[in-house]
Every structure is written in structure tokens, then in C-alpha cells.
């Protein structure tokens, strides 16, 4: 049964490549996973699949993610069809701030650095702000999705003054290190994957060159991509006020739910509340200025939500599949398989590889940390390996697998934020992630040798 626990992610990946349809792939993998849990009973697998999808709503955080995914659709339609996005693009280009493709690419990159406090907020804000500019300079939404996805998570895991840092600190705190904060801080220069990924992002932005499947995507712009020039610019505040409300709202609600601490705040709850508030601000602003009548605003809101229904379905199935594979013990099996009898100098690279496999197959870097850190750090202590090196390998491996996985929630949200087809985003990002991943693997092997392990 242990080896069979790898079957659902294999099915998900195979069907996604074969059919180029992520929802069908997730459904097939979920059915296989539930059939295994039901003792190879297909009937039990079918009913279990439905029950597992229903059970997603038992989690308040999962329900919040689904709700905010819908509300983002309404917000995007409000700021886009009001002419707010076109006005911001016009202001940025006329002011010379983003008057070429290089500067347009730097905007979401620097936004990802600036908003390191919450990954979903960073991804959504970067995508929303830069969409129109990428349209203007004929850069694909796949390029935008790659930039925001490959900036936001690496930045969040390097700066660490956020929920990532708080979560990781909680995981390593139980190992009784003399200074857990110092152990975590020491991972920054050792997080080779995050550093290399950011280097590739800056290479892409500064040279404006793209390669592989991303170059192909660039030559055939997404047919569903709305050209900003089709909507006449009106007032920049129709975009800036709602987006500013969303950013400020997330920070405020993180502070509120964290009892005065941003790091302790409830991320999913804060994002949902802030997004709902931003939609309300956009509605009142557009109604107050007479841009649209109430009926038209309602229509636009539901049209925007409807546009994102496939994304919401994808998130729902990804969450259900993750829960189902946890029941199978997929992550624990991979970790245990790679753990025993490791040569000491290979502990770091193989830990990175284990993190990548677990994250790729389960679609969650945080879940990977919860599974692997309690295994990897005791191994590091037993083998007299610096804990920061092994912790950095786990952290980088989790993000690497996340970037390659079609069932990752951050990958899905990056597609949503950029307005890009999800499978196209996965397909075009993988080559860049693999380059950084292979170099990081070599880096950990060299680090192990240089430290005299």
C-alpha cells in the first residue's frame, strides 16, 4: 500500500500532460486516491471522492480561500471595465516610470519584494497591477505568472518577517536549540534555490529574454487576454483605491487577528476580509461617480466571479486531493524512503530532493515542512550536520516542488493573479524551476563537502 500511495500524484501529472486539462487530472487522481483508501473499491472511491470534496468546506480556511478566489474575479472586473487599469497604465507609461518592457517587468518584481508579509497578497497585487502593462508591451500573461510566482514565495522564505518565518520557527522551536532565531536566520545565504530563482527572474526581466515553452507562449498571446487598449482610460483611482484597500486591509486584519502582531495574524481570514472590503469600496466608488448603475455593477461582479469558476474548481479539487493523499500517507512514505542510510555529505542534497518530491506530489510547501523538518533535523543532529544547512535544504526543496506542481495552491493563485491559463503557467515555469533546482542540488552537495561533512 505504501508504494501505491504514489499513484494519485502520478495519475494527476500524467493526465494533466495527456489531456492538458487540470480539472480532469485532479478528478482522476482524487478518484484513484479514494479508491485506494476504500480498499480498491471503485464504488467507495466514487462516493469517497464526493465526500472528500464536500469535506473541504469543513475547514474555515479552505472555504475562505474558495470565497476570496471568487471575490477577486468581481474585483478584477470592476477595476478593469471601469477604465481604472487602463488609466494606471497610461499614467505609468506617460510618466516614464514604465515606458519599456524592462521597466514593466520590474514593477511586479519589486512589488513582490515590497509585499513580503503575505504571499497571496503579494501574488495578487503584483498580478493585478502589472496585467495592463504586460498587455501594452506585448508580453504574455504566462511571463507575468512566472515572474510573480517565482518572486513572491522565494522572497517570503528569505525575508522571513512573515507567516512563513513564524511557522518555521514554531516547527524548529521544539528541538531545543539555544537560539532558534539564529538557526533560522542562518538559512538565508544557504537557501540556494530561492536565491537562484530570484536571479533567474532578474535575468528574465532585465534582458527581456524568455526561453523554452515561455518563448512559445510569448509568440501566441492568450486569446482570452483582454487588451487594455480596448477599454478607454478613465481615472486611476478606480484601480488604486480598491487595490490599496486590499493591501492595507490585509495588513490591518493580520494585525487585528494577530492581537497586534502581523506575524501571528490569520492569513486566509485576513485576505478574505480585505478582498471583500476592496470589492465593496470599488462598488461604492463606481456607483458614487455614476460610472455604472447598480444593475450593471451586479452583472459585472457575477461575470467576474463566473470567469474564475474554473480556478475555484481547481482549488477545491487540489485541496481535496491534498487531504486524500494525507490519508494515504504519501508525504510520510517519501520522507521515510529517502531517510535511512544516507552518506553524511549527501544529507543536504537528498533532503532538498525529498522536500521537492513531497511538495510536488502534495502541492504544498508548508505541508512538506511539517512532514520533513521533524525527520531531517534529528538526522542532522545525529550526523553532526549544521541544522541551518539542512533546514535551508528543506525550505528550498519545498518551494521548488511547489513551483513545479500543477496542484499547488500558490501556483494556482499565480495563474489567477496574472490571468493566465493554469497549465500554461505550470508548463512555462518548469524549465526555469528545474534549472534553479539542479543548480541548488549541486550547491548543497558542494556545501556538504566544503563543510567537511
PDB file of C-alpha atoms in Angstrom, residues 57-205:
ATOM      1  CA  UNK A  57     -15.829  23.174   3.325  1.00  0.00           C
ATOM      2  CA  UNK A  58     -15.456  21.839   6.868  1.00  0.00           C
ATOM      3  CA  UNK A  59     -12.197  23.768   7.029  1.00  0.00           C
ATOM      4  CA  UNK A  60     -12.837  27.517   7.519  1.00  0.00           C
ATOM      5  CA  UNK A  61      -9.510  28.391   5.902  1.00  0.00           C
ATOM      6  CA  UNK A  62     -10.209  26.281   2.809  1.00  0.00           C
ATOM      7  CA  UNK A  63     -13.659  27.846   2.469  1.00  0.00           C
ATOM      8  CA  UNK A  64     -12.128  31.303   2.801  1.00  0.00           C
ATOM      9  CA  UNK A  65      -9.660  30.533   0.003  1.00  0.00           C
ATOM     10  CA  UNK A  66     -12.520  29.500  -2.279  1.00  0.00           C
ATOM     11  CA  UNK A  67     -14.571  32.578  -1.405  1.00  0.00           C
ATOM     12  CA  UNK A  68     -11.754  35.041  -1.936  1.00  0.00           C
ATOM     13  CA  UNK A  69     -10.961  33.366  -5.282  1.00  0.00           C
ATOM     14  CA  UNK A  70     -14.498  34.240  -6.392  1.00  0.00           C
ATOM     15  CA  UNK A  71     -14.397  37.767  -4.987  1.00  0.00           C
ATOM     16  CA  UNK A  72     -11.111  38.500  -6.754  1.00  0.00           C
ATOM     17  CA  UNK A  73     -12.970  37.902 -10.023  1.00  0.00           C
ATOM     18  CA  UNK A  74     -15.504  40.604  -9.163  1.00  0.00           C
ATOM     19  CA  UNK A  75     -12.735  42.996  -8.081  1.00  0.00           C
ATOM     20  CA  UNK A  76     -10.776  42.447 -11.300  1.00  0.00           C
ATOM     21  CA  UNK A  77     -13.825  43.148 -13.460  1.00  0.00           C
ATOM     22  CA  UNK A  78     -14.661  46.317 -11.517  1.00  0.00           C
ATOM     23  CA  UNK A  79     -11.213  47.853 -11.823  1.00  0.00           C
ATOM     24  CA  UNK A  80     -10.770  46.695 -15.417  1.00  0.00           C
ATOM     25  CA  UNK A  81     -14.095  47.625 -17.016  1.00  0.00           C
ATOM     26  CA  UNK A  82     -14.233  50.936 -15.172  1.00  0.00           C
ATOM     27  CA  UNK A  83     -11.132  52.032 -17.098  1.00  0.00           C
ATOM     28  CA  UNK A  84      -9.063  52.163 -13.901  1.00  0.00           C
ATOM     29  CA  UNK A  85      -6.430  49.687 -15.075  1.00  0.00           C
ATOM     30  CA  UNK A  86      -6.051  51.482 -18.412  1.00  0.00           C
ATOM     31  CA  UNK A  87      -5.708  54.808 -16.557  1.00  0.00           C
ATOM     32  CA  UNK A  88      -2.931  53.465 -14.309  1.00  0.00           C
ATOM     33  CA  UNK A  89      -1.108  52.015 -17.312  1.00  0.00           C
ATOM     34  CA  UNK A  90      -1.425  55.351 -19.105  1.00  0.00           C
ATOM     35  CA  UNK A  91      -0.127  57.226 -16.054  1.00  0.00           C
ATOM     36  CA  UNK A  92       2.848  54.898 -15.596  1.00  0.00           C
ATOM     37  CA  UNK A  93       3.853  54.961 -19.257  1.00  0.00           C
ATOM     38  CA  UNK A  94       3.385  58.702 -19.771  1.00  0.00           C
ATOM     39  CA  UNK A  95       5.296  59.455 -16.575  1.00  0.00           C
ATOM     40  CA  UNK A  96       8.230  57.419 -17.855  1.00  0.00           C
ATOM     41  CA  UNK A  97       8.100  55.011 -14.895  1.00  0.00           C
ATOM     42  CA  UNK A  98       7.334  52.007 -17.087  1.00  0.00           C
ATOM     43  CA  UNK A  99       7.975  53.201 -20.615  1.00  0.00           C
ATOM     44  CA  UNK A 100       9.547  49.967 -21.837  1.00  0.00           C
ATOM     45  CA  UNK A 101       9.262  46.210 -21.358  1.00  0.00           C
ATOM     46  CA  UNK A 102      12.154  46.086 -18.891  1.00  0.00           C
ATOM     47  CA  UNK A 103      10.610  48.610 -16.520  1.00  0.00           C
ATOM     48  CA  UNK A 104       7.190  46.994 -16.893  1.00  0.00           C
ATOM     49  CA  UNK A 105       8.735  43.692 -15.792  1.00  0.00           C
ATOM     50  CA  UNK A 106      10.442  45.316 -12.818  1.00  0.00           C
ATOM     51  CA  UNK A 107       7.102  46.555 -11.445  1.00  0.00           C
ATOM     52  CA  UNK A 108       5.701  43.133 -10.353  1.00  0.00           C
ATOM     53  CA  UNK A 109       9.201  42.059  -9.294  1.00  0.00           C
ATOM     54  CA  UNK A 110       9.664  44.974  -6.904  1.00  0.00           C
ATOM     55  CA  UNK A 111       6.048  44.647  -5.768  1.00  0.00           C
ATOM     56  CA  UNK A 112       6.829  41.049  -4.780  1.00  0.00           C
ATOM     57  CA  UNK A 113       9.784  42.279  -2.728  1.00  0.00           C
ATOM     58  CA  UNK A 114       7.812  45.090  -1.110  1.00  0.00           C
ATOM     59  CA  UNK A 115       4.827  42.944  -0.057  1.00  0.00           C
ATOM     60  CA  UNK A 116       6.699  40.105   1.645  1.00  0.00           C
ATOM     61  CA  UNK A 117       4.320  39.911   4.594  1.00  0.00           C
ATOM     62  CA  UNK A 118       1.716  37.668   2.907  1.00  0.00           C
ATOM     63  CA  UNK A 119       2.307  35.520  -0.174  1.00  0.00           C
ATOM     64  CA  UNK A 120      -1.225  35.521  -1.599  1.00  0.00           C
ATOM     65  CA  UNK A 121      -1.478  39.290  -1.215  1.00  0.00           C
ATOM     66  CA  UNK A 122       1.897  39.709  -2.907  1.00  0.00           C
ATOM     67  CA  UNK A 123       0.936  37.461  -5.838  1.00  0.00           C
ATOM     68  CA  UNK A 124      -2.485  39.017  -6.367  1.00  0.00           C
ATOM     69  CA  UNK A 125      -1.304  42.613  -6.066  1.00  0.00           C
ATOM     70  CA  UNK A 126       1.679  42.074  -8.364  1.00  0.00           C
ATOM     71  CA  UNK A 127      -0.504  40.388 -10.969  1.00  0.00           C
ATOM     72  CA  UNK A 128      -3.336  42.933 -10.850  1.00  0.00           C
ATOM     73  CA  UNK A 129      -1.012  45.953 -11.028  1.00  0.00           C
ATOM     74  CA  UNK A 130       1.077  44.619 -13.929  1.00  0.00           C
ATOM     75  CA  UNK A 131      -1.543  42.980 -16.180  1.00  0.00           C
ATOM     76  CA  UNK A 132      -2.262  46.055 -18.258  1.00  0.00           C
ATOM     77  CA  UNK A 133       1.407  46.924 -18.658  1.00  0.00           C
ATOM     78  CA  UNK A 134       2.262  43.440 -19.896  1.00  0.00           C
ATOM     79  CA  UNK A 135      -0.577  43.735 -22.403  1.00  0.00           C
ATOM     80  CA  UNK A 136       0.723  47.120 -23.523  1.00  0.00           C
ATOM     81  CA  UNK A 137       4.230  45.842 -24.197  1.00  0.00           C
ATOM     82  CA  UNK A 138       3.021  42.578 -25.741  1.00  0.00           C
ATOM     83  CA  UNK A 139       4.423  40.359 -23.009  1.00  0.00           C
ATOM     84  CA  UNK A 140       2.424  37.225 -22.299  1.00  0.00           C
ATOM     85  CA  UNK A 141       0.438  36.602 -19.145  1.00  0.00           C
ATOM     86  CA  UNK A 142       2.488  33.390 -18.798  1.00  0.00           C
ATOM     87  CA  UNK A 143       5.591  35.588 -18.355  1.00  0.00           C
ATOM     88  CA  UNK A 144       3.763  37.620 -15.714  1.00  0.00           C
ATOM     89  CA  UNK A 145       2.619  34.451 -13.899  1.00  0.00           C
ATOM     90  CA  UNK A 146       6.214  33.174 -13.891  1.00  0.00           C
ATOM     91  CA  UNK A 147       7.588  36.448 -12.517  1.00  0.00           C
ATOM     92  CA  UNK A 148       5.086  36.773  -9.666  1.00  0.00           C
ATOM     93  CA  UNK A 149       5.183  33.085  -8.708  1.00  0.00           C
ATOM     94  CA  UNK A 150       8.980  32.933  -8.811  1.00  0.00           C
ATOM     95  CA  UNK A 151       9.368  36.187  -6.890  1.00  0.00           C
ATOM     96  CA  UNK A 152       6.799  36.069  -4.099  1.00  0.00           C
ATOM     97  CA  UNK A 153       7.478  32.688  -2.443  1.00  0.00           C
ATOM     98  CA  UNK A 154      11.309  32.944  -2.625  1.00  0.00           C
ATOM     99  CA  UNK A 155      11.158  36.469  -1.192  1.00  0.00           C
ATOM    100  CA  UNK A 156       8.807  35.344   1.593  1.00  0.00           C
ATOM    101  CA  UNK A 157      11.108  32.487   2.560  1.00  0.00           C
ATOM    102  CA  UNK A 158      14.225  34.671   2.520  1.00  0.00           C
ATOM    103  CA  UNK A 159      12.964  37.725   4.407  1.00  0.00           C
ATOM    104  CA  UNK A 160      11.049  35.613   6.991  1.00  0.00           C
ATOM    105  CA  UNK A 161       9.386  38.541   8.799  1.00  0.00           C
ATOM    106  CA  UNK A 162       6.049  36.974   7.923  1.00  0.00           C
ATOM    107  CA  UNK A 163       3.865  33.920   8.434  1.00  0.00           C
ATOM    108  CA  UNK A 164       6.494  31.666   6.815  1.00  0.00           C
ATOM    109  CA  UNK A 165       9.050  32.681   9.430  1.00  0.00           C
ATOM    110  CA  UNK A 166       6.602  32.279  12.293  1.00  0.00           C
ATOM    111  CA  UNK A 167       5.527  28.832  11.065  1.00  0.00           C
ATOM    112  CA  UNK A 168       9.110  27.596  10.591  1.00  0.00           C
ATOM    113  CA  UNK A 169      10.158  28.993  13.954  1.00  0.00           C
ATOM    114  CA  UNK A 170       7.309  27.073  15.574  1.00  0.00           C
ATOM    115  CA  UNK A 171       8.478  23.854  13.902  1.00  0.00           C
ATOM    116  CA  UNK A 172      12.124  24.158  14.969  1.00  0.00           C
ATOM    117  CA  UNK A 173      11.386  25.553  18.429  1.00  0.00           C
ATOM    118  CA  UNK A 174      10.645  22.100  19.786  1.00  0.00           C
ATOM    119  CA  UNK A 175      14.192  20.903  19.062  1.00  0.00           C
ATOM    120  CA  UNK A 176      15.585  22.947  21.975  1.00  0.00           C
ATOM    121  CA  UNK A 177      18.194  24.898  20.045  1.00  0.00           C
ATOM    122  CA  UNK A 178      19.982  27.523  22.114  1.00  0.00           C
ATOM    123  CA  UNK A 179      18.929  30.251  19.638  1.00  0.00           C
ATOM    124  CA  UNK A 180      16.241  29.065  17.177  1.00  0.00           C
ATOM    125  CA  UNK A 181      16.035  32.529  15.568  1.00  0.00           C
ATOM    126  CA  UNK A 182      19.759  32.393  14.746  1.00  0.00           C
ATOM    127  CA  UNK A 183      19.333  28.907  13.234  1.00  0.00           C
ATOM    128  CA  UNK A 184      16.519  30.191  11.032  1.00  0.00           C
ATOM    129  CA  UNK A 185      18.389  33.392  10.078  1.00  0.00           C
ATOM    130  CA  UNK A 186      21.430  31.362   9.038  1.00  0.00           C
ATOM    131  CA  UNK A 187      19.336  29.614   6.357  1.00  0.00           C
ATOM    132  CA  UNK A 188      19.146  32.807   4.264  1.00  0.00           C
ATOM    133  CA  UNK A 189      22.534  32.543   2.473  1.00  0.00           C
ATOM    134  CA  UNK A 190      22.112  28.747   2.295  1.00  0.00           C
ATOM    135  CA  UNK A 191      18.708  28.800   0.595  1.00  0.00           C
ATOM    136  CA  UNK A 192      20.250  28.253  -2.817  1.00  0.00           C
ATOM    137  CA  UNK A 193      17.011  27.540  -4.682  1.00  0.00           C
ATOM    138  CA  UNK A 194      15.320  30.764  -3.570  1.00  0.00           C
ATOM    139  CA  UNK A 195      18.417  32.856  -4.398  1.00  0.00           C
ATOM    140  CA  UNK A 196      18.910  31.215  -7.807  1.00  0.00           C
ATOM    141  CA  UNK A 197      15.223  31.575  -8.672  1.00  0.00           C
ATOM    142  CA  UNK A 198      15.319  35.297  -7.938  1.00  0.00           C
ATOM    143  CA  UNK A 199      18.484  35.591 -10.050  1.00  0.00           C
ATOM    144  CA  UNK A 200      16.648  33.970 -12.976  1.00  0.00           C
ATOM    145  CA  UNK A 201      13.703  36.342 -12.509  1.00  0.00           C
ATOM    146  CA  UNK A 202      16.017  39.358 -12.687  1.00  0.00           C
ATOM    147  CA  UNK A 203      17.749  37.859 -15.730  1.00  0.00           C
ATOM    148  CA  UNK A 204      14.372  37.496 -17.452  1.00  0.00           C
ATOM    149  CA  UNK A 205      13.221  40.992 -16.507  1.00  0.00           C
TER     150      UNK A 205
END
